[in-house]
Amino acid sequence: MEKQTKNVITREFVEKELRFYNTADIRSTLVLCGVLSLFFVPLTVGIVYGCFVLFKSVWLKIVFSILLGALTSAPIWINLLSLKLSLTEQKLLQNGDFDITVCELQYKDEKLVHRHTEKFLHFVGFKEISVENVNYDLSSQGDEFYIIHYKGYAEIKLIYSLKMYVLKEK
């Protein structure tokens, strides 16, 4: 019997991982939307009401109500857009629209992002992906990775190094 030295991944395992992260995204976005609503809905209602009380002209009431209402409720709308993206991803998962591609690492680099350094891996035909220190340190140019992405999208969702993982078809 052959001694196994690599971790085994399967398409079912990858789908389970994608579902886990997608469910977490949806839940956290819903919770954040609820918390933001507790603060920003009353604020928006108050500002819109204030516009109607403050201004005499109907046009000023309408213009300022729309502008200030949209501005004060922006965090909720932005969060709802994030929820829409997560639900789109959930639909792709339900259809099984993800691919596992073997791709060679072109190069790696570090960038300053929001006052801290993040490490990135770059692959041909895909967007860069931020990785943890271990993945960054153990990889070098020319290494091959399993790239998990949705069909028709260049964003990498998960990566697994061929040095540490082997894909088994069931």
XYZ file of N, CA and C in Angstrom:
510
model
N 0.842 -1.185 0.000
C 0.000 0.000 0.000
C 0.887 1.248 0.000
N 0.525 2.195 -0.832
C 1.304 3.419 -1.003
C 1.047 4.382 0.156
N 2.115 4.943 0.704
C 1.992 5.907 1.782
C 1.583 7.256 1.198
N 0.529 7.830 1.757
C 0.016 9.095 1.248
C 0.709 10.252 1.974
N 1.303 11.170 1.221
C 2.012 12.296 1.810
C 1.331 13.629 1.528
N 0.335 13.631 0.655
C -0.370 14.859 0.310
C -1.803 14.791 0.817
N -2.363 15.961 1.094
C -3.766 16.044 1.473
C -4.619 15.821 0.229
N -5.719 15.122 0.396
C -6.602 14.813 -0.725
C -7.764 15.806 -0.737
N -8.009 16.367 -1.907
C -9.197 17.196 -2.093
C -10.025 16.590 -3.219
N -11.325 16.771 -3.120
C -12.250 16.315 -4.158
C -13.144 17.483 -4.546
N -13.857 17.319 -5.630
C -14.793 18.358 -6.063
C -15.869 18.599 -4.995
N -16.300 17.534 -4.339
C -17.302 17.655 -3.279
C -16.745 18.443 -2.094
N -15.473 18.195 -1.745
C -14.831 18.921 -0.655
C -14.745 20.408 -0.981
N -14.348 20.726 -2.205
C -14.226 22.119 -2.633
C -15.588 22.799 -2.604
N -16.620 22.095 -3.082
C -17.967 22.665 -3.066
C -18.419 22.934 -1.633
N -18.105 22.037 -0.726
C -18.457 22.209 0.685
C -17.748 23.444 1.267
N -16.477 23.623 0.924
C -15.723 24.792 1.386
C -16.336 26.083 0.834
N -16.652 26.094 -0.457
C -17.257 27.275 -1.067
C -18.605 27.594 -0.422
N -19.406 26.565 -0.166
C -20.703 26.766 0.498
C -20.526 27.338 1.909
N -19.535 26.830 2.631
C -19.279 27.318 3.985
C -18.976 28.815 3.970
N -18.052 29.230 3.097
C -17.682 30.641 3.027
C -18.833 31.502 2.511
N -19.596 30.989 1.563
C -20.727 31.733 1.030
C -21.803 31.928 2.094
N -22.105 30.886 2.846
C -23.100 30.983 3.909
C -22.651 31.976 4.977
N -21.376 31.942 5.317
C -20.847 32.892 6.294
C -20.968 34.327 5.781
N -20.683 34.538 4.499
C -20.818 35.873 3.911
C -22.258 36.361 3.979
N -23.193 35.497 3.623
C -24.604 35.880 3.627
C -25.066 36.209 5.044
N -24.728 35.360 5.995
C -25.159 35.595 7.378
C -24.568 36.866 7.956
N -23.282 37.076 7.753
C -22.653 38.278 8.312
C -23.191 39.540 7.655
N -23.471 39.468 6.366
C -24.021 40.625 5.664
C -25.427 40.950 6.162
N -26.237 39.915 6.409
C -27.584 40.142 6.931
C -27.546 40.746 8.335
N -26.654 40.255 9.168
C -26.534 40.799 10.528
C -26.083 42.260 10.472
N -25.064 42.541 9.642
C -24.584 43.906 9.519
C -25.671 44.824 8.965
N -26.435 44.333 8.026
C -27.521 45.132 7.451
C -28.565 45.453 8.530
N -28.884 44.478 9.365
C -29.829 44.708 10.460
C -29.321 45.739 11.451
N -28.060 45.627 11.830
C -27.469 46.573 12.785
C -27.404 47.977 12.176
N -26.989 48.070 10.925
C -26.940 49.375 10.261
C -28.327 49.998 10.145
N -29.323 49.166 9.898
C -30.695 49.659 9.766
C -31.201 50.291 11.059
N -30.800 49.719 12.190
C -31.234 50.267 13.479
C -30.785 51.715 13.655
N -29.657 52.064 13.104
C -29.139 53.418 13.240
C -29.514 54.308 12.055
N -29.319 53.804 10.833
C -29.434 54.665 9.659
C -30.869 54.877 9.175
N -31.792 53.956 9.439
C -33.188 54.185 9.019
C -33.808 55.338 9.806
N -33.712 55.348 11.153
C -34.258 56.516 11.865
C -33.544 57.823 11.491
N -32.233 57.746 11.272
C -31.488 58.937 10.867
C -31.990 59.456 9.521
N -32.186 58.557 8.576
C -32.666 58.946 7.246
C -34.075 59.523 7.326
N -34.946 58.880 8.090
C -36.320 59.383 8.239
C -36.298 60.774 8.872
N -35.470 60.957 9.881
C -35.369 62.258 10.542
C -34.864 63.341 9.607
N -33.875 63.027 8.805
C -33.321 64.020 7.879
C -34.327 64.360 6.782
N -35.004 63.346 6.247
C -36.022 63.607 5.212
C -37.153 64.452 5.794
N -37.580 64.123 7.010
C -38.632 64.915 7.672
C -38.153 66.353 7.897
N -36.888 66.485 8.317
C -36.328 67.819 8.531
C -36.292 68.640 7.257
N -36.023 68.006 6.139
C -36.019 68.716 4.853
C -37.406 69.244 4.520
N -38.425 68.460 4.831
C -39.791 68.892 4.536
C -40.235 70.016 5.469
N -39.717 70.042 6.680
C -40.066 71.093 7.623
C -39.273 72.364 7.349
N -38.007 72.210 7.019
C -37.095 73.342 6.865
C -37.356 74.194 5.627
N -37.575 73.541 4.492
C -37.671 74.275 3.233
C -39.120 74.606 2.890
N -39.314 75.785 2.295
C -40.652 76.217 1.872
C -40.965 75.728 0.456
N -39.961 75.757 -0.412
C -40.152 75.377 -1.810
C -40.292 73.855 -1.927
N -41.269 73.428 -2.715
C -41.503 72.001 -2.928
C -40.303 71.355 -3.615
N -39.706 72.063 -4.573
C -38.556 71.507 -5.294
C -37.360 71.325 -4.378
N -37.122 72.270 -3.497
C -36.020 72.128 -2.537
C -36.278 70.965 -1.583
N -37.522 70.818 -1.164
C -37.876 69.692 -0.281
C -37.569 68.362 -0.963
N -37.972 68.237 -2.204
C -37.785 66.986 -2.943
C -36.303 66.720 -3.202
N -35.590 67.721 -3.719
C -34.182 67.543 -4.070
C -33.351 67.203 -2.839
N -33.485 67.982 -1.778
C -32.685 67.730 -0.584
C -33.094 66.443 0.130
N -34.365 66.107 0.094
C -34.813 64.847 0.701
C -34.188 63.652 -0.008
N -34.191 63.696 -1.339
C -33.619 62.587 -2.104
C -32.111 62.514 -1.888
N -31.419 63.639 -2.006
C -29.963 63.655 -1.852
C -29.524 63.240 -0.453
N -30.075 63.848 0.552
C -29.670 63.540 1.923
C -30.161 62.157 2.360
N -31.347 61.778 1.881
C -31.851 60.438 2.190
C -30.973 59.356 1.595
N -30.545 59.557 0.353
C -29.652 58.584 -0.295
C -28.289 58.559 0.388
N -27.799 59.717 0.780
C -26.496 59.798 1.435
C -26.505 59.107 2.802
N -27.521 59.359 3.599
C -27.545 58.773 4.946
C -27.913 57.290 4.941
N -28.549 56.819 3.891
C -28.878 55.385 3.832
C -27.876 54.597 2.988
N -26.812 55.261 2.520
C -25.808 54.615 1.666
C -25.186 53.361 2.295
N -24.847 53.357 3.590
C -24.266 52.125 4.152
C -25.184 50.910 4.007
N -26.469 51.124 4.105
C -27.420 50.017 3.952
C -27.442 49.537 2.505
N -27.476 50.473 1.553
C -27.520 50.102 0.135
C -26.246 49.387 -0.291
N -25.119 49.865 0.186
C -23.845 49.215 -0.149
C -23.823 47.793 0.407
N -24.324 47.631 1.620
C -24.381 46.302 2.228
C -25.351 45.392 1.469
N -26.445 45.947 0.980
C -27.393 45.149 0.199
C -26.786 44.717 -1.139
N -25.924 45.548 -1.712
C -25.219 45.147 -2.940
C -24.283 43.973 -2.656
N -23.626 44.006 -1.519
C -22.761 42.894 -1.111
C -23.588 41.615 -0.933
N -24.779 41.760 -0.366
C -25.675 40.609 -0.202
C -26.095 40.055 -1.560
N -26.355 40.933 -2.519
C -26.736 40.493 -3.862
C -25.610 39.676 -4.504
N -24.364 40.123 -4.335
C -23.226 39.375 -4.870
C -23.110 37.999 -4.222
N -23.330 37.930 -2.920
C -23.265 36.643 -2.220
C -24.387 35.712 -2.676
N -25.569 36.262 -2.914
C -26.684 35.436 -3.387
C -26.455 34.962 -4.822
N -25.802 35.795 -5.636
C -25.430 35.384 -6.992
C -24.437 34.230 -6.928
N -23.476 34.341 -6.021
C -22.502 33.266 -5.832
C -23.188 31.989 -5.353
N -24.184 32.125 -4.490
C -24.927 30.964 -4.010
C -25.649 30.265 -5.165
N -26.204 31.045 -6.082
C -26.877 30.468 -7.242
C -25.883 29.724 -8.136
N -24.680 30.297 -8.317
C -23.641 29.616 -9.089
C -23.258 28.290 -8.437
N -23.192 28.294 -7.111
C -22.868 27.063 -6.382
C -23.962 26.008 -6.551
N -25.206 26.433 -6.508
C -26.317 25.498 -6.679
C -26.284 24.843 -8.052
N -25.811 25.587 -9.048
C -25.720 25.046 -10.407
C -24.414 24.280 -10.643
N -23.519 24.316 -9.662
C -22.224 23.647 -9.823
C -21.316 24.345 -10.812
N -21.472 25.667 -10.947
C -20.717 26.439 -11.934
C -19.358 26.906 -11.416
N -18.567 25.986 -10.913
C -17.204 26.338 -10.531
C -16.247 25.353 -11.169
N -15.042 25.837 -11.443
C -14.019 25.020 -12.086
C -12.815 24.878 -11.172
N -12.118 23.774 -11.336
C -10.844 23.545 -10.672
C -9.810 23.463 -11.783
N -8.938 24.471 -11.840
C -7.950 24.590 -12.902
C -6.550 24.518 -12.311
N -5.657 23.835 -12.992
C -4.256 23.832 -12.578
C -3.567 24.983 -13.293
N -2.916 25.839 -12.505
C -2.286 27.026 -13.075
C -0.935 27.261 -12.405
N -0.013 27.794 -13.177
C 1.344 28.046 -12.696
C 1.444 29.454 -12.106
N 2.121 29.563 -10.971
C 2.330 30.850 -10.323
C 3.282 31.699 -11.159
N 2.819 32.880 -11.559
C 3.647 33.785 -12.356
C 4.654 34.522 -11.475
N 4.142 35.158 -10.440
C 5.013 35.850 -9.490
C 4.223 36.151 -8.219
N 4.945 36.539 -7.193
C 4.321 36.923 -5.942
C 4.886 38.261 -5.508
N 4.069 39.022 -4.788
C 4.531 40.311 -4.297
C 3.781 40.714 -3.041
N 4.269 41.786 -2.442
C 3.653 42.349 -1.247
C 3.220 43.775 -1.553
N 2.057 44.153 -1.026
C 1.535 45.502 -1.250
C 1.038 46.077 0.067
N 1.094 47.384 0.153
C 0.547 48.086 1.305
C -0.943 48.296 1.046
N -1.785 47.716 1.909
C -3.236 47.813 1.770
C -3.804 48.268 3.109
N -4.440 49.428 3.117
C -5.056 49.961 4.340
C -4.095 49.921 5.532
N -2.917 50.437 5.357
C -1.903 50.601 6.402
C -1.289 49.289 6.900
N -1.440 48.225 6.161
C -0.730 46.990 6.494
C -0.304 46.295 5.201
N 0.652 45.411 5.327
C 1.183 44.724 4.156
C 0.432 43.422 3.926
N -0.004 43.211 2.692
C -0.642 41.952 2.304
C 0.217 41.286 1.248
N 0.171 39.964 1.254
C 0.960 39.183 0.302
C 0.037 38.628 -0.771
N 0.459 38.753 -2.034
C -0.370 38.372 -3.172
C 0.344 37.375 -4.068
N -0.448 36.466 -4.646
C 0.035 35.563 -5.681
C -0.657 35.951 -6.981
N 0.079 35.854 -8.099
C -0.456 36.247 -9.407
C -0.403 35.063 -10.368
N -1.525 34.837 -11.064
C -1.658 33.759 -12.036
C -2.160 34.348 -13.349
N -1.753 33.764 -14.469
C -2.177 34.235 -15.787
C -3.684 33.995 -15.950
N -4.395 35.033 -16.364
C -5.820 34.914 -16.643
C -6.709 35.076 -15.429
N -6.131 35.345 -14.260
C -6.913 35.499 -13.036
C -6.497 36.759 -12.302
N -7.391 37.246 -11.454
C -7.051 38.375 -10.594
C -6.098 37.883 -9.512
N -5.331 38.806 -8.961
C -4.424 38.444 -7.876
C -5.224 37.989 -6.660
N -4.586 37.181 -5.822
C -5.249 36.700 -4.624
C -4.343 36.946 -3.422
N -4.952 37.486 -2.371
C -4.229 37.711 -1.128
C -4.163 36.381 -0.373
N -2.964 36.042 0.130
C -2.779 34.762 0.811
C -2.121 34.974 2.165
N -2.192 33.939 2.974
C -1.557 33.957 4.290
C -0.047 33.809 4.129
N 0.667 34.089 5.200
C 2.132 34.025 5.176
C 2.646 32.646 4.788
N 2.013 31.584 5.275
C 2.501 30.224 4.999
C 2.433 29.928 3.508
N 1.292 30.204 2.887
C 1.150 29.968 1.447
C 2.140 30.817 0.656
N 2.343 32.037 1.100
C 3.269 32.940 0.410
C 4.703 32.439 0.529
N 5.102 32.088 1.746
C 6.488 31.675 1.984
C 6.830 30.343 1.327
N 5.863 29.426 1.252
C 6.132 28.101 0.689
C 5.998 28.042 -0.826
N 5.580 29.133 -1.445
C 5.406 29.114 -2.905
C 6.527 29.889 -3.581
N 6.809 29.481 -4.800
C 7.804 30.188 -5.601
C 7.343 30.203 -7.056
N 7.934 31.079 -7.830
C 7.552 31.231 -9.224
C 7.667 29.889 -9.944
N 6.614 29.541 -10.684
C 6.602 28.291 -11.430
C 5.868 27.164 -10.712
N 5.586 27.314 -9.425
C 4.821 26.289 -8.702
C 3.412 26.211 -9.280
N 2.852 25.021 -9.243
C 1.497 24.834 -9.755
C 0.500 24.782 -8.602
N -0.691 25.333 -8.881
C -1.758 25.402 -7.893
C -3.064 24.955 -8.530
N -3.935 24.386 -7.701
C -5.322 24.182 -8.101
C -6.026 25.512 -7.845
N -6.580 26.094 -8.889
C -7.299 27.359 -8.790
C -8.792 27.048 -8.839
N -9.527 27.473 -7.815
C -10.971 27.280 -7.791
C -11.603 28.639 -8.091
N -12.417 28.673 -9.137
C -13.075 29.909 -9.568
C -14.410 29.559 -10.200
N -15.288 30.554 -10.278
C -16.579 30.345 -10.931
C -16.417 30.519 -12.433
N -17.164 29.723 -13.179
C -17.084 29.764 -14.640
C -17.415 31.168 -15.137
N -16.545 31.705 -15.983
C -16.755 33.024 -16.550
C -16.250 34.172 -15.683
N -15.677 33.879 -14.521
C -15.163 34.908 -13.624
C -13.666 34.727 -13.424
N -12.951 35.848 -13.322
C -11.492 35.799 -13.160
C -11.067 35.854 -11.694
N -12.032 35.987 -10.791
C -11.707 36.054 -9.367
C -11.450 34.648 -8.822
N -10.335 34.500 -8.140
C -9.980 33.214 -7.528
C -10.671 33.132 -6.177
N -11.377 32.046 -5.938
C -12.059 31.850 -4.661
C -11.192 31.072 -3.671
N -10.537 30.021 -4.128
C -9.667 29.200 -3.277
C -8.462 28.749 -4.091
N -7.350 28.502 -3.405
C -6.182 27.910 -4.068
C -5.625 26.797 -3.194
N -5.091 25.786 -3.863
C -4.431 24.667 -3.188
C -3.152 24.360 -3.964
N -2.042 24.297 -3.275
C -0.763 24.012 -3.914
C -0.669 22.532 -4.278
N -0.157 22.247 -5.475
C 0.055 20.857 -5.882
C 1.138 20.187 -5.053
N 1.992 20.988 -4.392
C 3.002 20.422 -3.499
C 2.359 19.740 -2.291
N 1.228 20.294 -1.842
C 0.604 19.811 -0.608
C -0.706 19.072 -0.817
N -1.329 19.218 -1.982
C -2.655 18.646 -2.212
C -2.674 17.848 -3.509
N -3.545 16.838 -3.540
C -3.785 16.076 -4.743
C -5.306 16.006 -4.943
N -5.739 16.206 -6.193
C -7.161 16.173 -6.525
C -7.544 14.754 -6.918
N -8.519 14.211 -6.223
C -9.045 12.876 -6.542
C -10.447 13.016 -7.090
N -10.685 12.364 -8.197
C -12.032 12.329 -8.771
C -12.771 11.158 -8.171
N -14.016 11.353 -7.827
C -14.815 10.256 -7.259
C -15.745 9.689 -8.291
